[in-house]
Amino acid sequence: MADPLYELLLPHLAPDSPRSLPTTPDPITSKYLHHLSSLPLLSLTNTEPQALSHSRHSLHLSLQALSARSHQSIIFSSHCLRALSVSLPEIAKGAGRLQHALPKLDEDTLRFSTTFNKNANSPPLERRRKVILLSRNIDRLSDILDLPGLLSSAISSSTSLGVAPPGVGASNVSANANYGSALDLYAHIKRLHTLYPTSKLISSVSLQAEEAMRSMSTNLIASLRTQGIKLAGAIRAIGWLRRVAPDLDKGGRSGGSDGGLGTLFLVCRLANLISTLEALEPLRELADQETQKRLRPSGRQKGGHTEVTGSEWRGGQQTERYLKRYIEIFREQSFAIISMYKSIFPSSSLSPSSAPMPEGLELGSRMITKTLRTPIRTVPNDNLSERDPLQPLPTPLSTFPLYLIQVLTETLKKYLPNVRDRSSRESLLTQVLYCAGSLGRLGGDFSLILASLDDMDTQGYAPGSAEGSLIGDDNQEAWVEVVKKHRILAGRLELLASGVGGHGSSGLSGGLSTPI
């Protein structure tokens, strides 16, 4: 309901203002009009105008203070209010565009979640998984990549320690430890290759490890060819080779159980023996010169050809020096090779039934006797088809002494005719008998091989000549006497070694010739 007083005063309130006043007063105006109606007339004419003037002046001061204090904020608010009319339409347009883009965003989100799902086989995710896996296992991969280098270092350090001077025990222990570490590393690499056969990294590391192990095998084989190798060092080298190259240790068609390692050992030691004998090259050249002088055509002519008489040759000193040194080296090295072989490969030692020896050797006679005494085992006819038509090959040691004896025999046949002095010849033949006895302790006595040397001095003489026949008879008597003396001396030594008293020895010494 409209206030009558307000309606009465409305035409007089701000007549010059362009804005029209509301027909209904606000609460403040109504409260002030109610206050005016309660005042007396005297207050309306005297007091109220002064109160209004005072209030107006206070408001004016307050507005001035506010303007002075906050005029920048007021100006900024005015500018923002002016820009608000422009920003609101733009906000409305952006909201509309966002509303239209939401379906597409939802589709893209769904496609992303479907494509990059953990259970999906996505190439990007697979690459990311590999990268994450690589970053997590970078330390392990680094250790695997270091394995070939560690293996090569262990092998090289073992090789350098293996060539240390003899008598240095710490070097041998370190070399063994390094070889053991190298084999442990190689076993670890092979185990990794078995677990991850499709890994290119593991395959590459395995190839490098195999190259290092081949180098280790080469070093071990080279150590078997070194000069003055001891039994302990040879046993260690063969033991390492059994682990490094197990294929060599597998027995093939050979009758022995040493596989290829026994043959390898004999070949290496034979190479060392040959290289040691080749060191006598200066003496051999002098012996060859004496051989050329002996065979040089000089003497009387008979029947259209030149004959060399025994009285025309008085040389042989250089040949004697060469043969003495040659036989001594041959005796030491051959005994060391065969005894070392039997110690390393005890199951493959030389047996009488392994291979026949040449006729004329005591070892051959013993083998033939034992073979004749051995009963023959018959095989049923129904098992003949199951037998191997190829018999097992003999052990390497059964034929190795034959080759050594052949090498020595060829050297004696070539150079022994140069020595004409009887005492020098007997000394050389005695040395050969000692060599035969040395090998005889190992089952390879070849003392009767001297019987095949009785006609070697007749080379260069006419067949049937008196000189050649005389020399041949003298040589035959010489080697027979040498064998007799050697056997008598060997019997004496055997009696002394067995501890027999003076009765037996005095009875033997009565019919003995002068000792050597």
Coordinates of C-alpha atoms in Angstrom, one line a residue:
M1 CA 0.0 0.0 0.0
A2 CA 1.4 3.4 -1.0
D3 CA 2.4 5.9 1.7
P4 CA 0.2 9.0 1.4
L5 CA 3.0 11.2 2.5
Y6 CA 5.3 9.8 -0.1
E7 CA 2.7 10.3 -2.8
L8 CA 2.2 13.9 -1.6
L9 CA 5.9 14.6 -1.7
L10 CA 6.7 12.6 -4.9
P11 CA 6.2 15.5 -7.4
H12 CA 8.5 17.7 -5.3
L13 CA 11.3 15.1 -5.0
A14 CA 14.1 15.8 -7.7
P15 CA 11.9 17.4 -10.3
D16 CA 15.0 18.1 -12.5
S17 CA 16.3 14.5 -12.5
P18 CA 15.9 12.6 -15.7
R19 CA 15.3 9.4 -13.8
S20 CA 11.8 8.7 -12.6
L21 CA 11.3 7.8 -9.0
P22 CA 9.6 4.6 -8.0
T23 CA 6.0 4.8 -7.0
T24 CA 6.6 2.7 -3.9
P25 CA 9.2 3.9 -1.4
D26 CA 12.1 1.8 -0.4
P27 CA 12.4 0.8 3.3
I28 CA 14.9 3.6 4.1
T29 CA 12.6 6.2 2.6
S30 CA 9.6 4.7 4.4
K31 CA 11.5 4.7 7.7
Y32 CA 12.5 8.4 7.2
L33 CA 9.0 9.4 6.3
H34 CA 7.6 7.7 9.4
H35 CA 10.2 9.6 11.4
L36 CA 9.0 12.9 9.9
S37 CA 5.5 12.2 10.7
S38 CA 6.3 11.7 14.4
L39 CA 8.1 15.1 14.7
P40 CA 6.3 18.2 15.9
L41 CA 5.9 21.1 13.6
L42 CA 8.5 23.2 15.4
S43 CA 11.1 20.5 14.9
L44 CA 10.2 20.2 11.2
T45 CA 10.9 23.9 10.7
N46 CA 13.9 24.5 13.0
T47 CA 15.8 21.3 13.9
E48 CA 15.3 18.9 11.0
P49 CA 16.8 21.2 8.3
Q50 CA 19.9 21.6 10.4
A51 CA 20.2 17.8 10.9
L52 CA 19.8 17.2 7.2
S53 CA 22.4 19.8 6.4
H54 CA 24.8 18.3 8.9
S55 CA 24.3 14.7 7.5
R56 CA 24.8 16.0 4.0
H57 CA 28.0 17.7 5.0
S58 CA 29.3 14.5 6.7
L59 CA 28.4 12.4 3.7
H60 CA 30.2 14.8 1.5
L61 CA 33.4 14.6 3.6
S62 CA 33.1 10.9 3.6
L63 CA 32.8 10.8 -0.2
Q64 CA 35.8 13.1 -0.6
A65 CA 37.9 10.9 1.8
L66 CA 36.8 7.8 -0.1
S67 CA 37.6 9.4 -3.5
A68 CA 41.1 10.4 -2.3
R69 CA 41.8 7.0 -0.8
S70 CA 40.3 4.6 -3.4
H71 CA 40.1 6.6 -6.6
Q72 CA 42.4 4.1 -8.5
S73 CA 40.3 1.1 -7.5
I74 CA 37.2 3.0 -8.4
I75 CA 38.6 3.9 -11.8
F76 CA 39.8 0.3 -12.4
S77 CA 36.4 -1.0 -11.4
S78 CA 34.8 1.4 -13.8
H79 CA 37.0 0.1 -16.7
C80 CA 36.3 -3.5 -15.8
L81 CA 32.6 -2.8 -15.7
R82 CA 32.9 -1.2 -19.1
A83 CA 34.9 -4.3 -20.5
L84 CA 32.4 -6.7 -18.9
S85 CA 29.9 -5.9 -21.6
V86 CA 32.4 -7.1 -24.2
S87 CA 33.8 -10.2 -22.3
L88 CA 30.5 -11.7 -21.5
P89 CA 29.5 -12.3 -25.1
E90 CA 32.9 -13.8 -25.9
I91 CA 32.5 -16.1 -22.9
A92 CA 29.2 -17.2 -24.2
K93 CA 30.7 -18.0 -27.6
G94 CA 33.6 -20.0 -26.1
A95 CA 31.2 -22.0 -23.9
G96 CA 29.2 -22.8 -27.1
R97 CA 32.3 -24.0 -28.9
L98 CA 33.3 -26.1 -25.9
Q99 CA 29.9 -27.7 -25.8
H100 CA 30.3 -28.7 -29.4
A101 CA 33.8 -30.1 -28.9
L102 CA 33.0 -32.3 -25.9
P103 CA 31.7 -35.2 -28.0
K104 CA 34.9 -35.3 -30.1
L105 CA 37.0 -35.1 -27.0
D106 CA 35.1 -38.0 -25.6
E107 CA 35.7 -40.1 -28.7
D108 CA 39.4 -39.3 -28.7
T109 CA 39.6 -40.2 -25.0
L110 CA 37.9 -43.5 -25.6
R111 CA 40.2 -44.3 -28.6
F112 CA 43.3 -43.5 -26.5
S113 CA 42.3 -45.7 -23.7
T114 CA 41.5 -48.5 -26.1
T115 CA 44.8 -48.1 -28.0
F116 CA 47.2 -47.8 -25.1
N117 CA 45.6 -50.3 -22.8
K118 CA 48.0 -52.4 -20.8
N119 CA 46.5 -55.6 -22.1
A120 CA 46.8 -54.5 -25.8
N121 CA 49.7 -55.4 -28.1
S122 CA 50.7 -51.9 -29.0
P123 CA 54.1 -51.3 -30.6
P124 CA 54.6 -48.0 -28.8
L125 CA 53.8 -49.6 -25.5
E126 CA 56.1 -52.5 -26.3
R127 CA 59.0 -50.1 -27.0
R128 CA 58.2 -48.2 -23.8
R129 CA 58.2 -51.5 -21.8
K130 CA 61.6 -52.4 -23.3
V131 CA 63.0 -49.0 -22.5
I132 CA 61.8 -49.2 -19.0
L133 CA 63.2 -52.8 -18.7
L134 CA 66.5 -51.7 -20.1
S135 CA 66.7 -48.8 -17.6
R136 CA 66.0 -51.1 -14.7
N137 CA 68.5 -53.8 -15.7
I138 CA 71.3 -51.5 -17.0
D139 CA 73.7 -52.7 -14.2
R140 CA 73.1 -56.4 -15.1
L141 CA 73.6 -55.8 -18.8
S142 CA 76.8 -53.9 -18.0
D143 CA 78.1 -56.9 -16.0
I144 CA 77.2 -59.3 -18.8
L145 CA 79.1 -57.1 -21.3
D146 CA 82.1 -57.1 -19.0
L147 CA 82.3 -60.9 -19.0
P148 CA 84.3 -61.4 -22.2
G149 CA 86.8 -58.8 -21.0
L150 CA 87.2 -60.5 -17.6
L151 CA 87.6 -63.8 -19.3
S152 CA 90.3 -62.5 -21.6
S153 CA 92.1 -60.8 -18.7
A154 CA 92.0 -64.0 -16.6
I155 CA 93.5 -66.1 -19.6
S156 CA 96.1 -63.5 -20.4
S157 CA 97.2 -63.2 -16.8
S158 CA 97.4 -67.0 -16.5
T159 CA 99.5 -67.1 -19.6
S160 CA 101.9 -64.5 -18.3
L161 CA 102.1 -66.3 -14.9
G162 CA 102.5 -69.6 -16.6
V163 CA 105.8 -68.6 -18.2
A164 CA 107.3 -67.5 -14.9
P165 CA 110.8 -68.9 -14.0
P166 CA 110.8 -72.4 -12.5
G167 CA 110.6 -72.7 -8.8
V168 CA 108.2 -69.9 -8.3
G169 CA 105.3 -71.6 -6.6
A170 CA 103.1 -68.5 -6.1
S171 CA 103.0 -67.9 -9.9
N172 CA 101.7 -71.5 -10.5
V173 CA 99.1 -71.1 -7.8
S174 CA 98.0 -67.8 -9.3
A175 CA 97.9 -69.2 -12.8
N176 CA 95.8 -72.1 -11.6
A177 CA 93.4 -69.8 -9.8
N178 CA 93.1 -67.6 -12.9
Y179 CA 92.4 -70.6 -15.2
G180 CA 89.8 -71.7 -12.7
S181 CA 88.2 -68.3 -12.7
A182 CA 88.2 -68.3 -16.5
L183 CA 86.5 -71.7 -16.7
D184 CA 83.9 -70.5 -14.1
L185 CA 83.2 -67.4 -16.2
Y186 CA 82.9 -69.5 -19.3
A187 CA 80.5 -71.9 -17.6
H188 CA 78.4 -69.0 -16.5
I189 CA 78.3 -67.6 -20.0
K190 CA 77.2 -71.0 -21.4
R191 CA 74.5 -71.2 -18.8
L192 CA 73.2 -67.7 -19.8
H193 CA 73.3 -68.8 -23.5
T194 CA 71.2 -71.9 -22.6
L195 CA 68.7 -69.8 -20.7
Y196 CA 68.4 -67.1 -23.3
P197 CA 69.2 -68.8 -26.7
T198 CA 67.4 -66.1 -28.7
S199 CA 69.2 -63.1 -27.2
K200 CA 71.6 -61.4 -29.6
L201 CA 73.5 -59.9 -26.8
I202 CA 74.0 -63.2 -25.0
S203 CA 74.9 -64.9 -28.4
S204 CA 77.5 -62.2 -29.0
V205 CA 79.0 -62.6 -25.6
S206 CA 79.1 -66.4 -26.1
L207 CA 81.0 -66.0 -29.3
Q208 CA 83.6 -63.8 -27.7
A209 CA 83.9 -66.3 -24.9
E210 CA 84.4 -69.1 -27.3
E211 CA 87.2 -67.2 -29.0
A212 CA 88.8 -66.5 -25.6
M213 CA 88.6 -70.3 -24.8
R214 CA 90.2 -71.1 -28.1
S215 CA 93.0 -68.8 -27.1
M216 CA 93.2 -70.5 -23.8
S217 CA 93.4 -73.9 -25.5
T218 CA 96.2 -72.6 -27.8
N219 CA 98.1 -71.3 -24.7
L220 CA 97.7 -74.6 -23.0
I221 CA 98.9 -76.6 -26.0
A222 CA 101.8 -74.2 -26.4
S223 CA 102.7 -74.8 -22.7
L224 CA 103.0 -78.5 -23.6
R225 CA 105.7 -77.7 -26.1
T226 CA 107.8 -75.6 -23.7
Q227 CA 111.3 -76.8 -22.9
G228 CA 111.8 -78.5 -19.5
I229 CA 108.2 -78.9 -18.6
K230 CA 107.7 -80.8 -15.4
L231 CA 105.2 -83.6 -14.6
A232 CA 103.1 -81.4 -12.4
G233 CA 102.8 -78.7 -15.0
A234 CA 101.9 -81.2 -17.7
I235 CA 99.2 -82.8 -15.5
R236 CA 97.7 -79.4 -14.8
A237 CA 97.8 -78.5 -18.5
I238 CA 96.1 -81.7 -19.5
G239 CA 93.5 -81.2 -16.7
W240 CA 92.7 -77.8 -18.0
L241 CA 92.5 -79.1 -21.6
R242 CA 90.0 -81.8 -20.4
R243 CA 87.7 -79.0 -19.2
V244 CA 88.4 -76.5 -22.0
A245 CA 88.2 -79.0 -24.9
P246 CA 86.2 -82.0 -23.7
D247 CA 85.9 -83.3 -27.3
L248 CA 89.6 -84.1 -27.2
D249 CA 89.1 -86.3 -24.2
K250 CA 86.4 -88.5 -25.8
G251 CA 87.8 -91.9 -26.9
G252 CA 87.2 -92.6 -30.5
R253 CA 88.2 -95.9 -32.2
S254 CA 91.4 -96.0 -30.3
G255 CA 92.0 -98.8 -27.9
G256 CA 93.0 -96.4 -25.2
S257 CA 90.9 -94.2 -23.0
D258 CA 93.0 -91.0 -23.4
G259 CA 91.0 -89.9 -26.4
G260 CA 92.9 -87.3 -28.4
L261 CA 94.7 -85.7 -25.5
G262 CA 97.3 -88.4 -25.4
T263 CA 98.1 -88.0 -29.1
L264 CA 98.2 -84.2 -28.6
F265 CA 100.6 -84.6 -25.7
L266 CA 102.9 -86.9 -27.7
V267 CA 102.8 -84.6 -30.7
C268 CA 103.7 -81.5 -28.6
R269 CA 106.5 -83.3 -26.8
L270 CA 107.8 -84.7 -30.1
A271 CA 107.8 -81.2 -31.5
N272 CA 109.9 -80.1 -28.5
L273 CA 112.3 -83.0 -29.0
I274 CA 112.7 -82.2 -32.7
S275 CA 113.3 -78.5 -31.9
T276 CA 115.9 -79.5 -29.3
L277 CA 117.7 -81.8 -31.7
E278 CA 117.6 -79.1 -34.4
A279 CA 119.6 -76.9 -32.0
L280 CA 122.5 -79.2 -32.9
E281 CA 122.5 -77.8 -36.4
P282 CA 126.2 -76.6 -36.2
L283 CA 127.4 -80.0 -35.2
R284 CA 125.3 -81.7 -37.8
E285 CA 126.7 -79.5 -40.5
L286 CA 130.2 -80.5 -39.5
A287 CA 129.1 -84.2 -39.5
D288 CA 127.7 -83.8 -43.0
Q289 CA 130.9 -82.3 -44.2
E290 CA 132.7 -85.4 -42.8
T291 CA 130.2 -87.6 -44.6
Q292 CA 130.9 -85.9 -47.9
K293 CA 134.6 -86.3 -47.4
R294 CA 134.2 -90.0 -46.6
L295 CA 132.0 -90.5 -49.7
R296 CA 134.2 -88.4 -51.9
P297 CA 135.6 -90.6 -54.8
S298 CA 139.2 -91.2 -54.0
G299 CA 141.3 -94.3 -54.1
R300 CA 142.2 -96.9 -56.7
Q301 CA 140.2 -97.6 -59.8
K302 CA 138.9 -101.1 -60.3
G303 CA 136.3 -102.4 -62.7
G304 CA 135.5 -98.9 -64.0
H305 CA 134.5 -97.5 -60.6
T306 CA 136.4 -95.9 -57.7
E307 CA 136.7 -97.8 -54.4
V308 CA 137.3 -96.1 -51.1
T309 CA 139.7 -98.1 -48.9
G310 CA 139.3 -98.2 -45.1
S311 CA 142.8 -96.9 -44.6
E312 CA 142.1 -93.6 -46.4
W313 CA 139.5 -92.3 -43.9
R314 CA 140.7 -91.3 -40.5
G315 CA 138.1 -88.6 -39.6
G316 CA 134.9 -88.7 -37.5
Q317 CA 135.7 -86.5 -34.5
Q318 CA 132.9 -84.0 -35.3
T319 CA 130.5 -86.8 -36.1
E320 CA 131.3 -88.4 -32.7
R321 CA 130.6 -85.1 -30.9
Y322 CA 127.3 -84.7 -32.8
L323 CA 126.1 -88.3 -32.1
K324 CA 127.1 -88.2 -28.5
R325 CA 125.1 -85.1 -27.9
Y326 CA 122.2 -86.3 -30.1
I327 CA 121.9 -89.7 -28.3
E328 CA 122.1 -88.0 -24.9
I329 CA 119.3 -85.6 -25.7
F330 CA 117.3 -88.4 -27.3
R331 CA 117.7 -90.6 -24.2
E332 CA 116.7 -87.9 -21.8
Q333 CA 113.8 -86.6 -23.8
S334 CA 112.3 -89.9 -24.9
F335 CA 112.4 -91.3 -21.4
A336 CA 110.8 -88.1 -20.0
I337 CA 108.1 -88.1 -22.7
I338 CA 107.0 -91.8 -22.3
S339 CA 107.3 -91.8 -18.4
M340 CA 105.3 -88.5 -18.3
Y341 CA 102.7 -90.0 -20.6
K342 CA 102.3 -93.1 -18.5
S343 CA 101.9 -90.9 -15.4
I344 CA 99.3 -88.6 -16.9
F345 CA 97.4 -91.4 -18.7
P346 CA 97.9 -94.5 -16.5
S347 CA 95.0 -96.4 -18.1
S348 CA 96.5 -96.0 -21.6
S349 CA 100.0 -97.3 -20.8
L350 CA 101.7 -99.5 -23.3
S351 CA 100.4 -103.0 -23.2
P352 CA 101.8 -106.0 -25.2
S353 CA 98.6 -106.6 -27.1
S354 CA 98.1 -103.0 -28.2
A355 CA 100.4 -103.1 -31.2
P356 CA 103.1 -105.5 -32.5
M357 CA 106.7 -104.3 -32.3
P358 CA 109.2 -104.9 -35.1
E359 CA 111.0 -108.2 -35.4
G360 CA 114.3 -108.4 -33.5
L361 CA 113.2 -106.3 -30.5
E362 CA 112.9 -108.0 -27.1
L363 CA 109.6 -106.2 -26.6
G364 CA 108.2 -107.8 -29.7
S365 CA 109.3 -111.2 -28.6
R366 CA 107.6 -110.8 -25.3
M367 CA 104.4 -109.6 -27.0
I368 CA 104.4 -112.6 -29.4
T369 CA 104.9 -115.0 -26.5
K370 CA 102.1 -113.5 -24.5
T371 CA 99.8 -113.5 -27.5
L372 CA 100.5 -117.2 -28.2
R373 CA 99.7 -118.0 -24.6
T374 CA 96.4 -116.1 -24.6
P375 CA 93.4 -118.3 -25.5
I376 CA 91.4 -117.3 -28.5
R377 CA 87.9 -116.3 -27.7
T378 CA 85.4 -117.4 -30.3
V379 CA 82.4 -115.3 -31.2
P380 CA 79.0 -116.9 -32.1
N381 CA 78.0 -116.6 -35.7
D382 CA 74.8 -114.7 -34.8
N383 CA 76.9 -111.9 -33.3
L384 CA 79.3 -111.4 -36.2
S385 CA 76.9 -109.0 -37.9
E386 CA 76.9 -106.8 -34.8
R387 CA 80.6 -106.6 -34.5
D388 CA 82.5 -103.6 -35.8
P389 CA 84.3 -104.6 -39.0
L390 CA 87.1 -102.1 -38.2
Q391 CA 89.2 -103.1 -35.3
P392 CA 90.1 -100.4 -32.7
L393 CA 93.1 -98.3 -33.4
P394 CA 96.1 -98.9 -31.2
T395 CA 96.9 -96.4 -28.5
P396 CA 99.3 -93.6 -29.5
L397 CA 102.0 -94.9 -27.1
S398 CA 102.1 -98.2 -28.8
T399 CA 103.4 -96.7 -32.0
F400 CA 105.2 -93.7 -30.6
P401 CA 108.4 -95.6 -29.4
L402 CA 108.6 -97.2 -32.9
Y403 CA 108.8 -93.7 -34.5
L404 CA 111.4 -92.6 -32.0
I405 CA 113.5 -95.7 -32.6
Q406 CA 113.2 -95.2 -36.3
V407 CA 114.4 -91.6 -36.0
L408 CA 117.4 -92.7 -34.0
T409 CA 118.2 -95.6 -36.3
E410 CA 118.1 -93.4 -39.4
T411 CA 120.5 -91.0 -37.7
L412 CA 122.9 -93.8 -36.7
K413 CA 122.9 -95.3 -40.1
K414 CA 123.7 -92.0 -41.7
Y415 CA 126.4 -90.7 -39.4
L416 CA 127.9 -93.7 -37.5
P417 CA 129.9 -94.9 -40.5
N418 CA 132.0 -91.7 -40.2
V419 CA 133.4 -92.9 -36.9
R420 CA 136.3 -95.4 -37.6
D421 CA 138.0 -95.3 -34.2
R422 CA 137.1 -98.5 -32.3
S423 CA 137.0 -97.0 -28.9
S424 CA 134.8 -94.1 -30.1
R425 CA 132.5 -96.6 -31.8
E426 CA 132.2 -98.7 -28.7
S427 CA 131.5 -95.6 -26.6
L428 CA 128.7 -94.5 -29.0
L429 CA 127.3 -98.1 -29.1
T430 CA 127.4 -98.2 -25.3
Q431 CA 125.6 -94.9 -25.1
V432 CA 122.9 -96.3 -27.5
L433 CA 122.6 -99.4 -25.2
Y434 CA 122.1 -97.1 -22.2
C435 CA 119.4 -95.3 -24.2
A436 CA 117.8 -98.7 -25.1
G437 CA 117.9 -99.7 -21.5
S438 CA 116.3 -96.4 -20.4
L439 CA 113.4 -97.0 -22.8
G440 CA 113.4 -100.7 -21.8
R441 CA 112.4 -99.7 -18.3
L442 CA 109.2 -98.3 -19.9
G443 CA 108.7 -101.3 -22.2
G444 CA 110.6 -100.2 -25.3
D445 CA 114.0 -101.9 -25.3
F446 CA 115.6 -101.8 -28.7
S447 CA 119.1 -103.0 -27.8
L448 CA 119.0 -105.7 -30.5
I449 CA 118.5 -103.0 -33.1
L450 CA 122.4 -102.8 -33.3
A451 CA 122.2 -106.0 -35.3
S452 CA 120.8 -104.1 -38.2
L453 CA 123.8 -101.7 -38.1
D454 CA 126.4 -104.3 -38.9
D455 CA 126.5 -103.6 -42.6
M456 CA 126.2 -99.8 -42.5
D457 CA 130.0 -99.2 -42.8
T458 CA 130.2 -101.1 -46.1
Q459 CA 128.4 -98.2 -47.8
G460 CA 130.7 -96.7 -50.4
Y461 CA 132.6 -99.9 -51.0
A462 CA 132.2 -102.3 -54.0
P463 CA 130.0 -105.4 -53.3
G464 CA 132.2 -108.3 -52.3
S465 CA 135.3 -106.2 -51.8
A466 CA 137.8 -107.3 -49.2
E467 CA 137.8 -104.0 -47.4
G468 CA 134.1 -103.9 -47.0
S469 CA 133.9 -107.5 -45.8
L470 CA 136.7 -106.9 -43.3
I471 CA 135.0 -103.8 -42.0
G472 CA 131.7 -105.5 -41.7
D473 CA 133.1 -108.4 -39.8
D474 CA 135.0 -106.0 -37.4
N475 CA 131.8 -104.0 -36.8
Q476 CA 129.8 -107.2 -36.1
E477 CA 132.4 -108.3 -33.6
A478 CA 132.4 -104.8 -32.1
W479 CA 128.7 -104.5 -31.4
V480 CA 128.6 -108.1 -30.1
E481 CA 131.4 -107.3 -27.6
V482 CA 129.7 -104.1 -26.6
V483 CA 126.4 -105.9 -25.9
K484 CA 128.2 -108.5 -23.9
K485 CA 130.0 -106.0 -21.8
H486 CA 126.8 -103.9 -21.3
R487 CA 124.9 -107.0 -20.1
I488 CA 127.6 -108.0 -17.7
L489 CA 127.7 -104.5 -16.2
A490 CA 123.9 -104.5 -16.0
G491 CA 124.0 -107.8 -14.2
R492 CA 126.5 -106.5 -11.7
L493 CA 124.4 -103.4 -11.1
E494 CA 121.3 -105.5 -10.6
L495 CA 123.1 -107.8 -8.1
L496 CA 124.2 -104.7 -6.2
A497 CA 120.8 -103.2 -6.2
S498 CA 119.2 -106.5 -5.0
G499 CA 121.6 -106.7 -2.1
V500 CA 123.2 -110.1 -3.0
G501 CA 126.4 -110.8 -0.9
G502 CA 129.9 -111.3 -2.1
H503 CA 129.6 -115.1 -2.8
G504 CA 127.4 -114.7 -5.9
S505 CA 129.2 -111.7 -7.2
S506 CA 132.7 -113.2 -6.8
G507 CA 131.5 -116.3 -8.7
L508 CA 130.4 -114.2 -11.6
S509 CA 133.4 -111.9 -11.7
G510 CA 135.8 -114.7 -12.2
G511 CA 134.7 -115.3 -15.8
L512 CA 133.9 -111.7 -16.7
S513 CA 135.9 -109.5 -19.1
T514 CA 137.4 -106.2 -18.2
P515 CA 134.5 -103.8 -17.3
I516 CA 133.8 -100.7 -19.4

